[in-house]
Short mmCIF file of C-alpha atoms in Angstrom, two decimals:
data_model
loop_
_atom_site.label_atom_id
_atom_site.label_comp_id
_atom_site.label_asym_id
_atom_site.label_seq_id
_atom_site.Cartn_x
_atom_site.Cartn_y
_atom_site.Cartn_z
CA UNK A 224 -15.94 67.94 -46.94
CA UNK A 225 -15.89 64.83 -44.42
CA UNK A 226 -12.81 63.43 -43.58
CA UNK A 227 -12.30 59.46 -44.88
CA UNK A 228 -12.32 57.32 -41.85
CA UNK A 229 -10.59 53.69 -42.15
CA UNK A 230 -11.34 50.88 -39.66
CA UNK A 231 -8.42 49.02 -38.54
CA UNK A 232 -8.52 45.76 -37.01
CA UNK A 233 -6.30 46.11 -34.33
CA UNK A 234 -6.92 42.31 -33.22
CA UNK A 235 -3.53 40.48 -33.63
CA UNK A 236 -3.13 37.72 -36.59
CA UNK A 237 -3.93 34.98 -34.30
CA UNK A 238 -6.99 36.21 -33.06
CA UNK A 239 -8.36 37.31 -36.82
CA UNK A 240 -7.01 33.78 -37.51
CA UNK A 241 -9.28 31.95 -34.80
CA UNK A 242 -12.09 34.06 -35.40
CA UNK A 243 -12.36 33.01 -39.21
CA UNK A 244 -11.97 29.37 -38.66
CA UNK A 245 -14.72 27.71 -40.19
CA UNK A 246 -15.96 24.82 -37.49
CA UNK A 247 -14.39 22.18 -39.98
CA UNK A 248 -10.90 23.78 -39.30
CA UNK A 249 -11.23 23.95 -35.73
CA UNK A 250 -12.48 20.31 -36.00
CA UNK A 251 -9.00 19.45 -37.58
CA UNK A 252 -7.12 21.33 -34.64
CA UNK A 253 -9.02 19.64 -32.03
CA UNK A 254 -8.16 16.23 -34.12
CA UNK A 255 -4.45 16.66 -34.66
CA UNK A 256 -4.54 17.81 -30.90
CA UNK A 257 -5.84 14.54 -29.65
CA UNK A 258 -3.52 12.95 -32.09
CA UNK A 259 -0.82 14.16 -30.18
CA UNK A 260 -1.22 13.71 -26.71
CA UNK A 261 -2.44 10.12 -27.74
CA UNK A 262 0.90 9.31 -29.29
CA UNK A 263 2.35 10.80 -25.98
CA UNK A 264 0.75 8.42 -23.76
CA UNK A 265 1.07 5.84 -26.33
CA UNK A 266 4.37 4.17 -24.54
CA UNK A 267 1.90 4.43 -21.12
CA UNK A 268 -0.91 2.68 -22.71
CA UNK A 269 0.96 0.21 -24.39
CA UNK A 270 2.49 -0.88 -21.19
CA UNK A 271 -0.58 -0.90 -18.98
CA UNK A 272 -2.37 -2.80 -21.88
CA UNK A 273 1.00 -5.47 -22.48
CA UNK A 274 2.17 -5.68 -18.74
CA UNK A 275 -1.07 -5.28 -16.42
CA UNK A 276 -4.55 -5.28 -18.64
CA UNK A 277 -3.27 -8.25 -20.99
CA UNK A 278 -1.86 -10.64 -18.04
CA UNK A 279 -4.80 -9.68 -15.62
CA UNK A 280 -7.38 -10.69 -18.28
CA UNK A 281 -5.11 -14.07 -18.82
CA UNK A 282 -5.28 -14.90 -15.22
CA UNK A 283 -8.56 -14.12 -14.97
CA UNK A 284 -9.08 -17.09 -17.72
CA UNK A 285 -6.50 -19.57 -15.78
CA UNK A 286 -8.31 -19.05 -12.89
CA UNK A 287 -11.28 -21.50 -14.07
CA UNK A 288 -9.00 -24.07 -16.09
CA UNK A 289 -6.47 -26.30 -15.02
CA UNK A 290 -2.95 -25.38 -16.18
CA UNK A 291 0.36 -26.38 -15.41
CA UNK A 292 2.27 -24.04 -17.64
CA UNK A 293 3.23 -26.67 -19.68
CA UNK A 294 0.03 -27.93 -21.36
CA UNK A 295 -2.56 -26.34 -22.71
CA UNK A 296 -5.26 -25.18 -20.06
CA UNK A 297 -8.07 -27.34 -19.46
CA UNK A 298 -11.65 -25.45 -18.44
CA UNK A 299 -12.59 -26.79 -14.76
CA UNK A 300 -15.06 -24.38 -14.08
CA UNK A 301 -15.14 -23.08 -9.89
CA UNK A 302 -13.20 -26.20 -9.31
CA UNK A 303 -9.98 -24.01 -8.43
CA UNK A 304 -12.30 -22.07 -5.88
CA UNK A 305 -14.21 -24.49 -4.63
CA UNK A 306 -10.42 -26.51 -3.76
CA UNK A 307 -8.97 -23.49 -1.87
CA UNK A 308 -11.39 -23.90 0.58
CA UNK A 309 -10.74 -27.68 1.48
CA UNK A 310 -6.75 -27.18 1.11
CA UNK A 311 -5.10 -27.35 5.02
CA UNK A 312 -2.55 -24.77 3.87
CA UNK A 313 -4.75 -22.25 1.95
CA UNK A 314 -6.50 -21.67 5.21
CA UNK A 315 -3.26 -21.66 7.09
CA UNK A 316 -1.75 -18.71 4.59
CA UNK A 317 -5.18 -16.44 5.30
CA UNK A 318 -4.72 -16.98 9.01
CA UNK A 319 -0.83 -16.31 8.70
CA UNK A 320 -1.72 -12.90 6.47
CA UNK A 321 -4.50 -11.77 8.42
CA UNK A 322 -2.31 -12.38 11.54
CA UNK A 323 0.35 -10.25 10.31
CA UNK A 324 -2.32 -7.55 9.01
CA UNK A 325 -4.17 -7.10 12.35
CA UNK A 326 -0.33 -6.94 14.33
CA UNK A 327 1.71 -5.26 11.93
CA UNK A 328 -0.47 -2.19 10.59
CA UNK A 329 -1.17 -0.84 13.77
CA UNK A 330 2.32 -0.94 15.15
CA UNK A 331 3.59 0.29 12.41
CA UNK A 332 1.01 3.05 12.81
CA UNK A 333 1.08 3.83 15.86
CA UNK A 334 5.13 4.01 15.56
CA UNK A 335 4.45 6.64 12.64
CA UNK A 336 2.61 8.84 14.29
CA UNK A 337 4.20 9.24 17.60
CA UNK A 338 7.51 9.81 15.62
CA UNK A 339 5.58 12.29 13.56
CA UNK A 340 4.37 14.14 16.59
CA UNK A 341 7.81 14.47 18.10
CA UNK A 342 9.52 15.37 14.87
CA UNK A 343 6.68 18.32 14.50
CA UNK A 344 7.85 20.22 16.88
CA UNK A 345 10.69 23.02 16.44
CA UNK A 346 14.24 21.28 17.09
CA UNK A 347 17.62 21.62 15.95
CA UNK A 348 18.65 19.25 13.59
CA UNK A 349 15.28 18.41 12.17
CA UNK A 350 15.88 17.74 8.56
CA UNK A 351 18.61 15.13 10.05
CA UNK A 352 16.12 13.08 12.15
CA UNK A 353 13.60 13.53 9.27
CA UNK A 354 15.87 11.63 6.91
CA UNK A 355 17.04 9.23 9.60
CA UNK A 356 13.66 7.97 10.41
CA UNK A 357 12.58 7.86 6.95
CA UNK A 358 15.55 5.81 5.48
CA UNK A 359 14.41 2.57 6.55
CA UNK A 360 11.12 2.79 3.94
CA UNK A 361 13.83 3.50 0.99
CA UNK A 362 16.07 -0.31 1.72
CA UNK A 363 13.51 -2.07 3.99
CA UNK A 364 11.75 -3.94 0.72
CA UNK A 365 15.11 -4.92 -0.73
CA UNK A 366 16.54 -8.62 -0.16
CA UNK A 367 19.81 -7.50 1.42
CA UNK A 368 17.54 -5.99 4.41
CA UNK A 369 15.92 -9.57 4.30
CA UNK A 370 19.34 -11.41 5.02
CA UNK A 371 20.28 -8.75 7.42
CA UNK A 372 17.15 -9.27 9.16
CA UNK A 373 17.45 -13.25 9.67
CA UNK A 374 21.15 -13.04 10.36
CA UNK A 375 19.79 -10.16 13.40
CA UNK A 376 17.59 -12.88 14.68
CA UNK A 377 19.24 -16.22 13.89
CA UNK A 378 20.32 -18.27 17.07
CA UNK A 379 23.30 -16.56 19.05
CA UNK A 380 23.28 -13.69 17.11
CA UNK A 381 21.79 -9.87 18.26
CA UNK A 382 18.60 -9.88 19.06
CA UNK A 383 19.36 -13.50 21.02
CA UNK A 384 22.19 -12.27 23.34
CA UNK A 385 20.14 -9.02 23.65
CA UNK A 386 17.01 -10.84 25.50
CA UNK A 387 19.23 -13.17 26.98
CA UNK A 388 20.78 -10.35 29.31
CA UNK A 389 16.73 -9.79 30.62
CA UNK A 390 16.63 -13.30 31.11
CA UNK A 391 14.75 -14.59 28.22
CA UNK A 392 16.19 -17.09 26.61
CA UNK A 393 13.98 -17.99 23.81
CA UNK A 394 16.92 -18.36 21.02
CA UNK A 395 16.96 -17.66 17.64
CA UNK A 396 13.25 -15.94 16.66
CA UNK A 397 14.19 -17.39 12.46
CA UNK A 398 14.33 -20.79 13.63
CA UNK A 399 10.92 -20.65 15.94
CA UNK A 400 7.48 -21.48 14.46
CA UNK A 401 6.43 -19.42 17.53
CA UNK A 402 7.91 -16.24 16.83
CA UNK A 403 9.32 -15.71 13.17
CA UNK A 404 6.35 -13.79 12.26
CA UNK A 405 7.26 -11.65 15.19
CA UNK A 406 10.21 -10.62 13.19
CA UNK A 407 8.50 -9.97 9.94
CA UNK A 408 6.19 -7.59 12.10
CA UNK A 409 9.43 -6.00 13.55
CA UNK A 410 10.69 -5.66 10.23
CA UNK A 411 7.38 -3.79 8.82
CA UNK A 412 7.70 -1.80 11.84
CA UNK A 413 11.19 -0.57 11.20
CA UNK A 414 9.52 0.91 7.92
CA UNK A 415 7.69 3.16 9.28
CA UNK A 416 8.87 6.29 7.38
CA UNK A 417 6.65 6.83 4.70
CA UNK A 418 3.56 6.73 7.10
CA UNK A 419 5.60 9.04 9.09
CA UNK A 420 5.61 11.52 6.05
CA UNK A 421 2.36 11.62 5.45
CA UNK A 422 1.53 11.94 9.28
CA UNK A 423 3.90 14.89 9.78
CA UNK A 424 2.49 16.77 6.59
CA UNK A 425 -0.94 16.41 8.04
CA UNK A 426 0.41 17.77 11.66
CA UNK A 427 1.72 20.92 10.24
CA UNK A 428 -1.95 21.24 8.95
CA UNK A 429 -3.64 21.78 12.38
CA UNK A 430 -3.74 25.09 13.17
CA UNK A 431 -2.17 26.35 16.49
CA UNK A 432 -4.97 28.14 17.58
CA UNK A 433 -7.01 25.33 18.80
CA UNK A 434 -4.03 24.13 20.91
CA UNK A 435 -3.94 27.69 22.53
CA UNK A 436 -7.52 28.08 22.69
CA UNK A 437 -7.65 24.14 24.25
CA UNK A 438 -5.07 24.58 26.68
CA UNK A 439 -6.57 28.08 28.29
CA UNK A 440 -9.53 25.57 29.03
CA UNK A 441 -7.59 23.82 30.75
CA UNK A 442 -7.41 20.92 28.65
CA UNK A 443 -4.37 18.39 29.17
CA UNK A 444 -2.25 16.70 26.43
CA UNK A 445 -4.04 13.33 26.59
CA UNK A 446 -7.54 15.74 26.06
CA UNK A 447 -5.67 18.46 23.25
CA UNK A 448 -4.62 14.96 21.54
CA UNK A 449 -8.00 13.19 21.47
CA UNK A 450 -10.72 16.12 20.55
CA UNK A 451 -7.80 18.04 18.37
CA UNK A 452 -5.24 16.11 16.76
CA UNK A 453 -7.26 12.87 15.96
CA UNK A 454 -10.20 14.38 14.35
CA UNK A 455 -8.09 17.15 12.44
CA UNK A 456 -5.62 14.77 10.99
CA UNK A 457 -8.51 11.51 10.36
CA UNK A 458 -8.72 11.95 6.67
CA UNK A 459 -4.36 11.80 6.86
CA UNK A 460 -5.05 8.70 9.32
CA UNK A 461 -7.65 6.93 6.92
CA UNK A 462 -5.62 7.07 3.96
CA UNK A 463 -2.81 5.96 6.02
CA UNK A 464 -4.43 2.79 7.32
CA UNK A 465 -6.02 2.38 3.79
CA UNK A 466 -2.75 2.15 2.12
CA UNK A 467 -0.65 0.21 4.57
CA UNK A 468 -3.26 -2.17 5.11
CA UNK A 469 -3.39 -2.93 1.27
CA UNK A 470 0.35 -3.21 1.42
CA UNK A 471 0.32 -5.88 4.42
CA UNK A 472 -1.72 -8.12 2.32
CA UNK A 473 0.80 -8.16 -0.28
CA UNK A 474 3.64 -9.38 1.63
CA UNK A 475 5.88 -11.79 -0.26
CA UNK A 476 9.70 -10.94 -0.25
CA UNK A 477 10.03 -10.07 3.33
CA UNK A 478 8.47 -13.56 4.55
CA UNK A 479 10.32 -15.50 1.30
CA UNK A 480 13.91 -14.30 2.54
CA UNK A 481 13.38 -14.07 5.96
CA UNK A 482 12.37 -17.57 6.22
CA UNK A 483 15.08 -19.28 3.46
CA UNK A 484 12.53 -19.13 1.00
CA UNK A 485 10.54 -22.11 2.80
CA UNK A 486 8.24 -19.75 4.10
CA UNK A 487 8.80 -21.96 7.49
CA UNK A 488 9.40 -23.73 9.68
CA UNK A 489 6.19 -25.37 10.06
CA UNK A 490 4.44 -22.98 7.46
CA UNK A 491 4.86 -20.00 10.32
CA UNK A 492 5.18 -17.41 7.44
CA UNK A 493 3.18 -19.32 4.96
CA UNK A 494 1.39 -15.40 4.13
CA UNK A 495 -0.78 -15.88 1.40
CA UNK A 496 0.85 -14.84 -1.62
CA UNK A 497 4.07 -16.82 -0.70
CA UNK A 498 1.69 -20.38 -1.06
CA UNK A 499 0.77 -18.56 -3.87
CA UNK A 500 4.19 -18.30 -5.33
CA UNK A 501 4.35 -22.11 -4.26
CA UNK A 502 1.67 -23.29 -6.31
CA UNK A 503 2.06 -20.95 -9.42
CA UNK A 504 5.78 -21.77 -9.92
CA UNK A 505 7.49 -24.50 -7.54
CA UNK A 506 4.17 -26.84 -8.02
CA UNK A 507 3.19 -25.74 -11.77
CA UNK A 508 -0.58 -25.16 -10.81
CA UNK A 509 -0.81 -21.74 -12.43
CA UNK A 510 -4.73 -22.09 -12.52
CA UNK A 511 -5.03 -22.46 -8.73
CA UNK A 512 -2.66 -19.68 -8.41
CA UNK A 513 -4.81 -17.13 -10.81
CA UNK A 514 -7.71 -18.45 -8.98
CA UNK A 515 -5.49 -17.49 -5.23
CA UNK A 516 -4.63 -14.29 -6.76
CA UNK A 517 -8.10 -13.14 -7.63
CA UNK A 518 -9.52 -14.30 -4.32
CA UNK A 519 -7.17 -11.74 -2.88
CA UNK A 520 -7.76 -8.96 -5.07
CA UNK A 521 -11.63 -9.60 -3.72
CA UNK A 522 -10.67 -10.00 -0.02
CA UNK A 523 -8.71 -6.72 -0.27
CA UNK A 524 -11.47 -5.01 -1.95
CA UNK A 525 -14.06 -6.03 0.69
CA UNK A 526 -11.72 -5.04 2.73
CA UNK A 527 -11.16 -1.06 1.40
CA UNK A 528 -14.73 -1.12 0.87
CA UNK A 529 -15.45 -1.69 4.87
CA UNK A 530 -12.52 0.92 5.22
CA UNK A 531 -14.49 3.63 3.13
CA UNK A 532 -17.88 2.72 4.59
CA UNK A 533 -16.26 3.46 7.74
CA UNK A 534 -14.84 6.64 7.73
CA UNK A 535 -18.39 8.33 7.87
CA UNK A 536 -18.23 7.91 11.75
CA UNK A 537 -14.56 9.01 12.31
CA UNK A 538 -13.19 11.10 9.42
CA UNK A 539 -13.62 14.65 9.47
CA UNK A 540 -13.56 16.72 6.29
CA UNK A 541 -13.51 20.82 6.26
CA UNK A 542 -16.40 20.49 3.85
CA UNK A 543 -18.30 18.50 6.78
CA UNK A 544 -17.80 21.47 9.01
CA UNK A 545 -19.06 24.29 6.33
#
């Protein structure tokens, strides 16, 4: 006589349960799972579409009427665009920005990384001089730093007894057409700690084998630094010079403080999106200012797009090597 075999299912409940699912119940679950995560990004998408979608679409509109903030906006067509170009001071606020991009951005750079390449090597006290260096970036942006910065270079005060004693004696750099922008660049230079950051992650990166291998061929520092630091850390230096680049063109509180919110004298720190703040809220032309903003948005994007077309002759990627 044959002995009764029964099959188990040894398959826990969940398993049996998500096997039999019919596709209409896994439809629901896939449903009340998208349900869910929307209502958890719902506070995100409500802001981006309130507080950056809703107003860029708006000024996108003001940019081709006339508007004053006051009346209702009157459609002018490209006559916004077409009277940036004939406006004195428009063109004096690109050459004042572009001034500050091409001066500051390097230095500030340049700072970065040689900070970066000191502070990656094994020293006592490290984490200190780390958070030192990298303080600046955290109160630099505020507008106490801004009145500390044009009391530092006011007439009489630091920085003019300082080059006094080396026998300059060009005064107070605030109250100079000639070199208040100087200081702005100074002050973007102080800030050099984030770029720092980023350099000194992308330093620990190389390995120390090409050093070794470099220096047993007799290669120098100036040599080790050009065909092995450079090229292993490009793709850390282009996003570097891609962000702080974009960041330059946005200067506004800096310049506004700096120069007693007259963005002076003799429009010397007129940057662009201070006239921009001029027209758009002193002067009531919030049309030409959309139309200003937008023109910038462009410039910058030509100008990231000349960035990434770029980087095929000087940024090196591990996949490029395999």
């Amino acid at each position: 006589m044959g002995t009764a075999v029964t099959l188990v299912d040894d398959a826990p409940p969940d398993a049996r349960q998500t096997r039999s699912a019919t596709p209409a119940a896994k439809k629901r679950r896939g449903r009340r799972e998208n349900l869910a995560g929307y209502l958890f990004m719902s506070p995100w998408i409500a802001g981006f579409l309130l507080l950056t979608a809703g107003p860029m679409v708006a000024s996108l509109y003001f940019a081709f009427t006339d508007y004053n903030l006051f009346d209702s906006p009157k459609w002018i067509g490209f006559d916004n665009f077409t009277r940036m170009f004939d406006d004195p001071r428009w063109q004096k606020s690109v050459e004042v920005t572009a001034k500050y991009v091409v001066i500051g951005t390097p230095l500030k750079l340049l700072l970065a990384l040689g900070v970066a390449m000191l502070l990656a090597q094994s020293r006592r006290g490290q984490a200190l001089y780390r958070a030192a260096f990298y303080a600046p970036s955290l109160i630099g942006a505020s507008v106490s730093i801004g009145f500390v910065w044009r009391t530092l270079f006011s007439d009489g005060a630091v920085v003019d007894r300082t080059q006094s004693l080396f026998g300059s004696h060009v005064g107070g750099w605030v109250g100079d057409p000639d070199w208040i922008l100087y200081s702005l660049v100074a002050l973007t230079v102080w800030q050099f700690g984030a770029p720092m950051v980023i350099f000194l992650a992308g330093l620990k990166q190389v390995p120390r084998e090409l050093y070794e291998a470099a220096a047993m061929d007799g290669a120098g520092p100036f040599r080790r630094f050009w065909n092995i630091t450079l090229p292993m850390i490009s793709p850390v230096l282009f996003f570097n010079v891609l962000l702080e680049t974009i960041h330059s063109f946005q200067i506004f509180g800096s310049a506004y403080v700096v120069s007693n919110s007259q963005c002076g004298p003799a429009d010397a720190t007129l940057v662009y999106t201070c006239y921009l703040y001029q027209q758009g809220f002193k002067n009531a032309q919030m049309g030409f200012a959309s139309a200003m903003a937008w023109m910038l948005l462009l410039a910058v994007a030509l100008v990231t797009a000349v960035l990434f077309w770029s980087q095929k002759k000087w940024v090196h990627y591990e996949e490029d090597a395999r």
